[in-house]
PDB file of C-alpha atoms in Angstrom:
ATOM      1  CA  UNK S   1      84.788 111.411  89.686  1.00 62.00           C
ATOM      2  CA  UNK S   2      83.752 107.346  90.041  1.00 74.00           C
ATOM      3  CA  UNK S   3      82.614 106.543  92.964  1.00 92.00           C
ATOM      4  CA  UNK S   4      83.095 102.995  94.186  1.00 96.00           C
ATOM      5  CA  UNK S   5      82.087 101.351  91.471  1.00 96.00           C
ATOM      6  CA  UNK S   6      81.006  96.701  91.478  1.00 97.00           C
ATOM      7  CA  UNK S   7      79.949  93.759  89.256  1.00 97.00           C
ATOM      8  CA  UNK S   8      78.102  92.304  88.538  1.00 97.00           C
ATOM      9  CA  UNK S   9      74.432  93.669  90.098  1.00 96.00           C
ATOM     10  CA  UNK S  10      73.670  90.185  90.043  1.00 96.00           C
ATOM     11  CA  UNK S  11      73.960  86.768  89.758  1.00 96.00           C
ATOM     12  CA  UNK S  12      72.352  83.628  90.688  1.00 98.00           C
ATOM     13  CA  UNK S  13      74.217  80.289  91.510  1.00 98.00           C
ATOM     14  CA  UNK S  14      73.588  76.723  92.245  1.00 98.00           C
ATOM     15  CA  UNK S  15      74.798  75.202  95.975  1.00 98.00           C
ATOM     16  CA  UNK S  16      78.685  73.860  95.818  1.00 97.00           C
ATOM     17  CA  UNK S  17      79.222  76.662  93.018  1.00 98.00           C
ATOM     18  CA  UNK S  18      82.210  79.570  92.954  1.00 98.00           C
ATOM     19  CA  UNK S  19      81.125  82.805  92.704  1.00 98.00           C
ATOM     20  CA  UNK S  20      83.608  86.214  91.972  1.00 98.00           C
ATOM     21  CA  UNK S  21      82.288  89.929  92.403  1.00 98.00           C
ATOM     22  CA  UNK S  22      84.782  92.395  91.957  1.00 98.00           C
ATOM     23  CA  UNK S  23      84.899  95.430  93.306  1.00 98.00           C
ATOM     24  CA  UNK S  24      87.380  99.243  91.774  1.00 97.00           C
ATOM     25  CA  UNK S  25      87.317 102.006  95.300  1.00 96.00           C
ATOM     26  CA  UNK S  26      86.816 105.522  94.437  1.00 94.00           C
ATOM     27  CA  UNK S  27      89.901 107.126  92.871  1.00 93.00           C
ATOM     28  CA  UNK S  28      92.155 107.784  95.304  1.00 91.00           C
ATOM     29  CA  UNK S  29      91.962 105.567  98.029  1.00 92.00           C
ATOM     30  CA  UNK S  30      94.176 102.146  98.357  1.00 92.00           C
ATOM     31  CA  UNK S  31      91.947  99.938 100.661  1.00 92.00           C
ATOM     32  CA  UNK S  32      89.093  97.854  99.606  1.00 94.00           C
ATOM     33  CA  UNK S  33      86.653  96.320 102.087  1.00 94.00           C
ATOM     34  CA  UNK S  34      83.974  93.730 101.466  1.00 97.00           C
ATOM     35  CA  UNK S  35      80.537  93.068 104.041  1.00 97.00           C
ATOM     36  CA  UNK S  36      77.933  90.991 103.416  1.00 97.00           C
ATOM     37  CA  UNK S  37      74.270  92.126 104.240  1.00 95.00           C
ATOM     38  CA  UNK S  38      71.566  89.073 104.821  1.00 94.00           C
ATOM     39  CA  UNK S  39      68.008  90.340 104.139  1.00 91.00           C
ATOM     40  CA  UNK S  40      66.962  92.445 106.626  1.00 88.00           C
ATOM     41  CA  UNK S  41      70.046  92.488 108.528  1.00 92.00           C
ATOM     42  CA  UNK S  42      73.019  94.934 108.487  1.00 94.00           C
ATOM     43  CA  UNK S  43      76.156  94.592 106.547  1.00 95.00           C
ATOM     44  CA  UNK S  44      78.619  92.221 108.116  1.00 96.00           C
ATOM     45  CA  UNK S  45      82.502  92.754 107.675  1.00 95.00           C
ATOM     46  CA  UNK S  46      84.202  90.289 105.968  1.00 96.00           C
ATOM     47  CA  UNK S  47      87.512  91.030 105.682  1.00 94.00           C
ATOM     48  CA  UNK S  48      89.720  94.361 104.604  1.00 93.00           C
ATOM     49  CA  UNK S  49      92.786  94.595 102.334  1.00 94.00           C
ATOM     50  CA  UNK S  50      95.773  97.098 101.944  1.00 92.00           C
ATOM     51  CA  UNK S  51      98.761  96.960  99.685  1.00 92.00           C
ATOM     52  CA  UNK S  52      97.995  93.491  97.893  1.00 94.00           C
ATOM     53  CA  UNK S  53      97.069  92.038 101.991  1.00 93.00           C
ATOM     54  CA  UNK S  54      94.739  91.164 104.466  1.00 92.00           C
ATOM     55  CA  UNK S  55      94.640  92.807 107.084  1.00 89.00           C
ATOM     56  CA  UNK S  56      91.689  92.519 108.827  1.00 87.00           C
ATOM     57  CA  UNK S  57      89.208  89.624 108.653  1.00 91.00           C
ATOM     58  CA  UNK S  58      85.423  89.007 110.637  1.00 91.00           C
ATOM     59  CA  UNK S  59      83.663  86.388 111.363  1.00 93.00           C
ATOM     60  CA  UNK S  60      83.601  84.105 108.136  1.00 97.00           C
ATOM     61  CA  UNK S  61      85.037  80.810 106.691  1.00 97.00           C
ATOM     62  CA  UNK S  62      88.225  79.976 104.774  1.00 96.00           C
ATOM     63  CA  UNK S  63      85.311  79.573 101.938  1.00 98.00           C
ATOM     64  CA  UNK S  64      85.513  83.684 101.644  1.00 98.00           C
ATOM     65  CA  UNK S  65      88.683  84.762 100.244  1.00 97.00           C
ATOM     66  CA  UNK S  66      90.071  87.976  98.411  1.00 97.00           C
ATOM     67  CA  UNK S  67      93.006  89.607  96.619  1.00 97.00           C
ATOM     68  CA  UNK S  68      93.924  93.090  95.622  1.00 97.00           C
ATOM     69  CA  UNK S  69      95.269  94.351  92.526  1.00 97.00           C
ATOM     70  CA  UNK S  70      98.590  96.932  92.399  1.00 97.00           C
ATOM     71  CA  UNK S  71      95.193  99.174  91.195  1.00 95.00           C
ATOM     72  CA  UNK S  72      93.473  98.793  94.299  1.00 96.00           C
ATOM     73  CA  UNK S  73      90.475  97.237  92.723  1.00 97.00           C
ATOM     74  CA  UNK S  74      89.368  93.822  94.957  1.00 98.00           C
ATOM     75  CA  UNK S  75      87.746  90.501  94.349  1.00 98.00           C
ATOM     76  CA  UNK S  76      85.795  88.074  96.425  1.00 98.00           C
ATOM     77  CA  UNK S  77      85.842  84.227  96.050  1.00 98.00           C
ATOM     78  CA  UNK S  78      83.208  82.958  97.998  1.00 98.00           C
ATOM     79  CA  UNK S  79      83.905  78.247  97.279  1.00 97.00           C
ATOM     80  CA  UNK S  80      81.436  75.542  98.091  1.00 98.00           C
ATOM     81  CA  UNK S  81      78.534  78.031  97.941  1.00 98.00           C
ATOM     82  CA  UNK S  82      75.736  77.445  99.907  1.00 98.00           C
ATOM     83  CA  UNK S  83      72.050  78.153 100.703  1.00 97.00           C
ATOM     84  CA  UNK S  84      72.661  81.176 103.527  1.00 96.00           C
ATOM     85  CA  UNK S  85      75.264  82.983 101.162  1.00 98.00           C
ATOM     86  CA  UNK S  86      72.189  84.395  99.434  1.00 98.00           C
ATOM     87  CA  UNK S  87      73.462  88.213 100.302  1.00 97.00           C
ATOM     88  CA  UNK S  88      73.705  91.763  99.037  1.00 96.00           C
ATOM     89  CA  UNK S  89      77.711  91.466  98.903  1.00 97.00           C
ATOM     90  CA  UNK S  90      78.850  95.517  99.592  1.00 97.00           C
ATOM     91  CA  UNK S  91      82.647  96.950  99.268  1.00 97.00           C
ATOM     92  CA  UNK S  92      83.161  99.838 100.829  1.00 95.00           C
ATOM     93  CA  UNK S  93      86.769 101.885  99.739  1.00 94.00           C
ATOM     94  CA  UNK S  94      88.507 104.813 101.862  1.00 90.00           C
ATOM     95  CA  UNK S  95      92.650 105.375 102.684  1.00 86.00           C
ATOM     96  CA  UNK S  96      94.068 103.559 104.981  1.00 81.00           C
ATOM     97  CA  UNK S  97      95.468 106.794 107.343  1.00 77.00           C
ATOM     98  CA  UNK S  98      91.919 108.557 106.715  1.00 74.00           C
ATOM     99  CA  UNK S  99      89.485 107.901 109.862  1.00 70.00           C
ATOM    100  CA  UNK S 100      86.458 108.885 108.439  1.00 77.00           C
ATOM    101  CA  UNK S 101      83.900 107.732 106.600  1.00 85.00           C
ATOM    102  CA  UNK S 102      83.672 104.722 104.059  1.00 89.00           C
ATOM    103  CA  UNK S 103      82.628 104.953 100.642  1.00 93.00           C
ATOM    104  CA  UNK S 104      79.739 101.968  99.440  1.00 95.00           C
ATOM    105  CA  UNK S 105      79.142 100.950  96.028  1.00 96.00           C
ATOM    106  CA  UNK S 106      75.797  99.437  95.110  1.00 95.00           C
ATOM    107  CA  UNK S 107      76.504  95.607  95.467  1.00 96.00           C
ATOM    108  CA  UNK S 108      76.388  92.700  93.827  1.00 97.00           C
ATOM    109  CA  UNK S 109      73.182  90.875  94.963  1.00 96.00           C
ATOM    110  CA  UNK S 110      74.079  86.932  94.501  1.00 97.00           C
ATOM    111  CA  UNK S 111      71.137  84.077  95.252  1.00 97.00           C
ATOM    112  CA  UNK S 112      72.098  80.838  95.873  1.00 98.00           C
ATOM    113  CA  UNK S 113      69.245  78.262  94.241  1.00 96.00           C
TER     114      UNK S 113
ATOM    115  CA  UNK N   1      83.200  94.379 122.156  1.00 76.00           C
ATOM    116  CA  UNK N   2      82.179  97.358 120.479  1.00 85.00           C
ATOM    117  CA  UNK N   3      78.641  97.145 118.873  1.00 91.00           C
ATOM    118  CA  UNK N   4      75.762  99.609 118.184  1.00 95.00           C
ATOM    119  CA  UNK N   5      72.207  98.406 118.686  1.00 96.00           C
ATOM    120  CA  UNK N   6      68.945 100.275 117.032  1.00 97.00           C
ATOM    121  CA  UNK N   7      65.954  99.413 119.261  1.00 96.00           C
ATOM    122  CA  UNK N   8      63.237 100.487 116.556  1.00 97.00           C
ATOM    123  CA  UNK N   9      62.552  98.029 113.530  1.00 96.00           C
ATOM    124  CA  UNK N  10      60.386 100.775 112.112  1.00 97.00           C
ATOM    125  CA  UNK N  11      59.678 104.215 112.791  1.00 98.00           C
ATOM    126  CA  UNK N  12      56.193 106.008 110.848  1.00 98.00           C
ATOM    127  CA  UNK N  13      56.362 109.462 110.319  1.00 98.00           C
ATOM    128  CA  UNK N  14      54.099 112.521 108.993  1.00 98.00           C
ATOM    129  CA  UNK N  15      55.448 114.134 106.457  1.00 97.00           C
ATOM    130  CA  UNK N  16      56.158 117.814 107.841  1.00 97.00           C
ATOM    131  CA  UNK N  17      56.664 116.107 111.194  1.00 98.00           C
ATOM    132  CA  UNK N  18      59.899 116.350 112.939  1.00 97.00           C
ATOM    133  CA  UNK N  19      61.402 112.528 112.757  1.00 97.00           C
ATOM    134  CA  UNK N  20      64.555 110.288 115.738  1.00 98.00           C
ATOM    135  CA  UNK N  21      65.694 107.463 114.353  1.00 98.00           C
ATOM    136  CA  UNK N  22      67.349 106.185 118.140  1.00 98.00           C
ATOM    137  CA  UNK N  23      71.116 104.287 118.118  1.00 98.00           C
ATOM    138  CA  UNK N  24      72.836 103.435 121.847  1.00 97.00           C
ATOM    139  CA  UNK N  25      76.464 102.507 121.659  1.00 95.00           C
ATOM    140  CA  UNK N  26      78.951 100.170 123.723  1.00 93.00           C
ATOM    141  CA  UNK N  27      82.467 101.310 123.284  1.00 87.00           C
ATOM    142  CA  UNK N  28      84.997 100.985 125.148  1.00 83.00           C
ATOM    143  CA  UNK N  29      87.269 104.410 125.047  1.00 81.00           C
ATOM    144  CA  UNK N  30      86.414 107.235 122.701  1.00 82.00           C
ATOM    145  CA  UNK N  31      83.304 106.704 120.091  1.00 86.00           C
ATOM    146  CA  UNK N  32      83.523 106.957 116.130  1.00 90.00           C
ATOM    147  CA  UNK N  33      80.164 106.746 114.988  1.00 94.00           C
ATOM    148  CA  UNK N  34      78.117 107.086 111.593  1.00 95.00           C
ATOM    149  CA  UNK N  35      74.234 107.303 110.417  1.00 97.00           C
ATOM    150  CA  UNK N  36      74.022 105.727 106.444  1.00 97.00           C
ATOM    151  CA  UNK N  37      71.149 105.345 104.860  1.00 97.00           C
ATOM    152  CA  UNK N  38      70.020 102.474 102.090  1.00 95.00           C
ATOM    153  CA  UNK N  39      67.218 102.991  99.642  1.00 92.00           C
ATOM    154  CA  UNK N  40      66.043  99.670  98.349  1.00 85.00           C
ATOM    155  CA  UNK N  41      68.089  97.054  96.199  1.00 78.00           C
ATOM    156  CA  UNK N  42      71.201 100.023  96.377  1.00 83.00           C
ATOM    157  CA  UNK N  43      74.298 100.887  98.830  1.00 87.00           C
ATOM    158  CA  UNK N  44      74.698 102.502 101.737  1.00 93.00           C
ATOM    159  CA  UNK N  45      75.214 106.237 101.749  1.00 94.00           C
ATOM    160  CA  UNK N  46      76.845 108.375 104.090  1.00 93.00           C
ATOM    161  CA  UNK N  47      75.307 110.923 105.866  1.00 95.00           C
ATOM    162  CA  UNK N  48      76.858 112.019 108.867  1.00 95.00           C
ATOM    163  CA  UNK N  49      80.190 111.014 111.149  1.00 93.00           C
ATOM    164  CA  UNK N  50      80.352 111.937 115.321  1.00 93.00           C
ATOM    165  CA  UNK N  51      84.653 111.946 115.653  1.00 87.00           C
ATOM    166  CA  UNK N  52      85.613 114.202 118.193  1.00 82.00           C
ATOM    167  CA  UNK N  53      83.748 117.917 119.024  1.00 84.00           C
ATOM    168  CA  UNK N  54      80.115 119.365 119.233  1.00 88.00           C
ATOM    169  CA  UNK N  55      77.763 117.237 120.261  1.00 91.00           C
ATOM    170  CA  UNK N  56      75.228 118.266 117.736  1.00 95.00           C
ATOM    171  CA  UNK N  57      76.224 117.052 113.983  1.00 95.00           C
ATOM    172  CA  UNK N  58      74.948 118.573 110.879  1.00 95.00           C
ATOM    173  CA  UNK N  59      75.394 115.472 108.016  1.00 94.00           C
ATOM    174  CA  UNK N  60      73.431 115.047 104.326  1.00 91.00           C
ATOM    175  CA  UNK N  61      69.659 116.064 103.351  1.00 92.00           C
ATOM    176  CA  UNK N  62      69.246 117.750 106.396  1.00 95.00           C
ATOM    177  CA  UNK N  63      69.687 115.223 108.779  1.00 97.00           C
ATOM    178  CA  UNK N  64      71.143 116.122 111.876  1.00 97.00           C
ATOM    179  CA  UNK N  65      73.002 113.544 114.932  1.00 97.00           C
ATOM    180  CA  UNK N  66      73.227 114.408 118.841  1.00 95.00           C
ATOM    181  CA  UNK N  67      75.742 112.251 120.413  1.00 95.00           C
ATOM    182  CA  UNK N  68      74.999 112.163 124.535  1.00 95.00           C
ATOM    183  CA  UNK N  69      77.584 110.192 125.809  1.00 92.00           C
ATOM    184  CA  UNK N  70      76.259 110.073 129.671  1.00 93.00           C
ATOM    185  CA  UNK N  71      73.138 107.860 127.789  1.00 95.00           C
ATOM    186  CA  UNK N  72      75.816 105.978 125.151  1.00 94.00           C
ATOM    187  CA  UNK N  73      73.458 107.983 122.284  1.00 96.00           C
ATOM    188  CA  UNK N  74      73.784 108.900 118.665  1.00 97.00           C
ATOM    189  CA  UNK N  75      70.043 109.571 117.332  1.00 98.00           C
ATOM    190  CA  UNK N  76      69.399 110.616 114.106  1.00 98.00           C
ATOM    191  CA  UNK N  77      67.013 113.823 113.815  1.00 98.00           C
ATOM    192  CA  UNK N  78      65.640 116.165 110.594  1.00 98.00           C
ATOM    193  CA  UNK N  79      63.554 118.531 111.564  1.00 97.00           C
ATOM    194  CA  UNK N  80      60.611 118.466 108.982  1.00 97.00           C
ATOM    195  CA  UNK N  81      60.321 114.584 107.574  1.00 97.00           C
ATOM    196  CA  UNK N  82      59.696 114.102 103.708  1.00 97.00           C
ATOM    197  CA  UNK N  83      58.080 110.899 101.886  1.00 96.00           C
ATOM    198  CA  UNK N  84      61.880 110.573  99.819  1.00 95.00           C
ATOM    199  CA  UNK N  85      63.292 110.438 103.640  1.00 96.00           C
ATOM    200  CA  UNK N  86      61.489 106.370 103.999  1.00 96.00           C
ATOM    201  CA  UNK N  87      65.189 104.437 103.375  1.00 97.00           C
ATOM    202  CA  UNK N  88      66.719 101.390 105.738  1.00 97.00           C
ATOM    203  CA  UNK N  89      68.672 103.389 108.418  1.00 98.00           C
ATOM    204  CA  UNK N  90      72.138 102.417 109.764  1.00 97.00           C
ATOM    205  CA  UNK N  91      74.164 103.429 112.715  1.00 97.00           C
ATOM    206  CA  UNK N  92      77.868 101.927 112.192  1.00 95.00           C
ATOM    207  CA  UNK N  93      80.888 101.830 115.319  1.00 93.00           C
ATOM    208  CA  UNK N  94      84.071 101.966 113.882  1.00 88.00           C
ATOM    209  CA  UNK N  95      86.326  99.376 115.877  1.00 78.00           C
ATOM    210  CA  UNK N  96      89.653  99.830 115.267  1.00 71.00           C
ATOM    211  CA  UNK N  97      92.328  97.041 114.156  1.00 63.00           C
ATOM    212  CA  UNK N  98      93.325  94.803 116.084  1.00 58.00           C
ATOM    213  CA  UNK N  99      96.361  94.704 114.652  1.00 55.00           C
ATOM    214  CA  UNK N 100      96.963  99.088 115.866  1.00 54.00           C
ATOM    215  CA  UNK N 101      96.968 101.079 112.627  1.00 53.00           C
ATOM    216  CA  UNK N 102      94.658 103.265 111.782  1.00 57.00           C
ATOM    217  CA  UNK N 103      92.749 100.739 109.103  1.00 66.00           C
ATOM    218  CA  UNK N 104      89.399  99.477 110.584  1.00 78.00           C
ATOM    219  CA  UNK N 105      86.099  98.081 109.952  1.00 85.00           C
ATOM    220  CA  UNK N 106      82.461  99.089 111.267  1.00 89.00           C
ATOM    221  CA  UNK N 107      79.776  97.876 112.819  1.00 92.00           C
ATOM    222  CA  UNK N 108      76.347  98.526 112.350  1.00 95.00           C
ATOM    223  CA  UNK N 109      73.836  98.585 112.949  1.00 96.00           C
ATOM    224  CA  UNK N 110      70.398  95.479 112.420  1.00 96.00           C
ATOM    225  CA  UNK N 111      68.231  99.007 110.747  1.00 97.00           C
ATOM    226  CA  UNK N 112      65.661 101.132 111.103  1.00 98.00           C
ATOM    227  CA  UNK N 113      62.773 101.383 108.303  1.00 97.00           C
ATOM    228  CA  UNK N 114      61.890 104.906 108.474  1.00 97.00           C
ATOM    229  CA  UNK N 115      58.601 105.148 106.653  1.00 97.00           C
ATOM    230  CA  UNK N 116      57.182 109.014 106.506  1.00 97.00           C
ATOM    231  CA  UNK N 117      53.850 109.259 105.104  1.00 96.00           C
ATOM    232  CA  UNK N 118      52.272 112.252 102.960  1.00 95.00           C
TER     233      UNK N 118
END
């Protein structure tokens, strides 16, 4: 049973560029959440997708956007990259009706130069 | 606002000794609390959770946590530490969606770096 998979694992961009990160949830899960983990910090909630709609959003600017596809996979897009966007981006999957734990992927490490 | 605090940035213990990683919470209503572990350059791995029931929760890899409502704490413990337990530990609280429903997000503490010395 595949867990949560994310791609790419590492990437380097320059300021002003755009980036797309991808996530496939654990088999049987229908909800995908994205978190940003800056160096030395705990993960911060970006947004959550269910039924191809954004259901919740954290305190992140509109430069951060996402999408969920019919197969439950998801993308995180960040436009006009800033140096401060350098972080580990974590995808987590769950069942919408389940109140237990989230399952996390290994993350995509973004470096903005 | 729902939040958790991890008062120690680092904890050092000797192998074979008991370990405790501290977490306090601030929530309205009944707390749903979680512990996750993160190894270098890896994602988060679930250790254990408290939803309701017994105050002592047992989880993966021999870890357990004690929920204390009067002290608003949820400390992570292990009777005998291993060098392989060295990692970054995060406490988290479930925050319900403001729009209702059963979806939620996790709010994490800043993390505690545990080092177990041989």
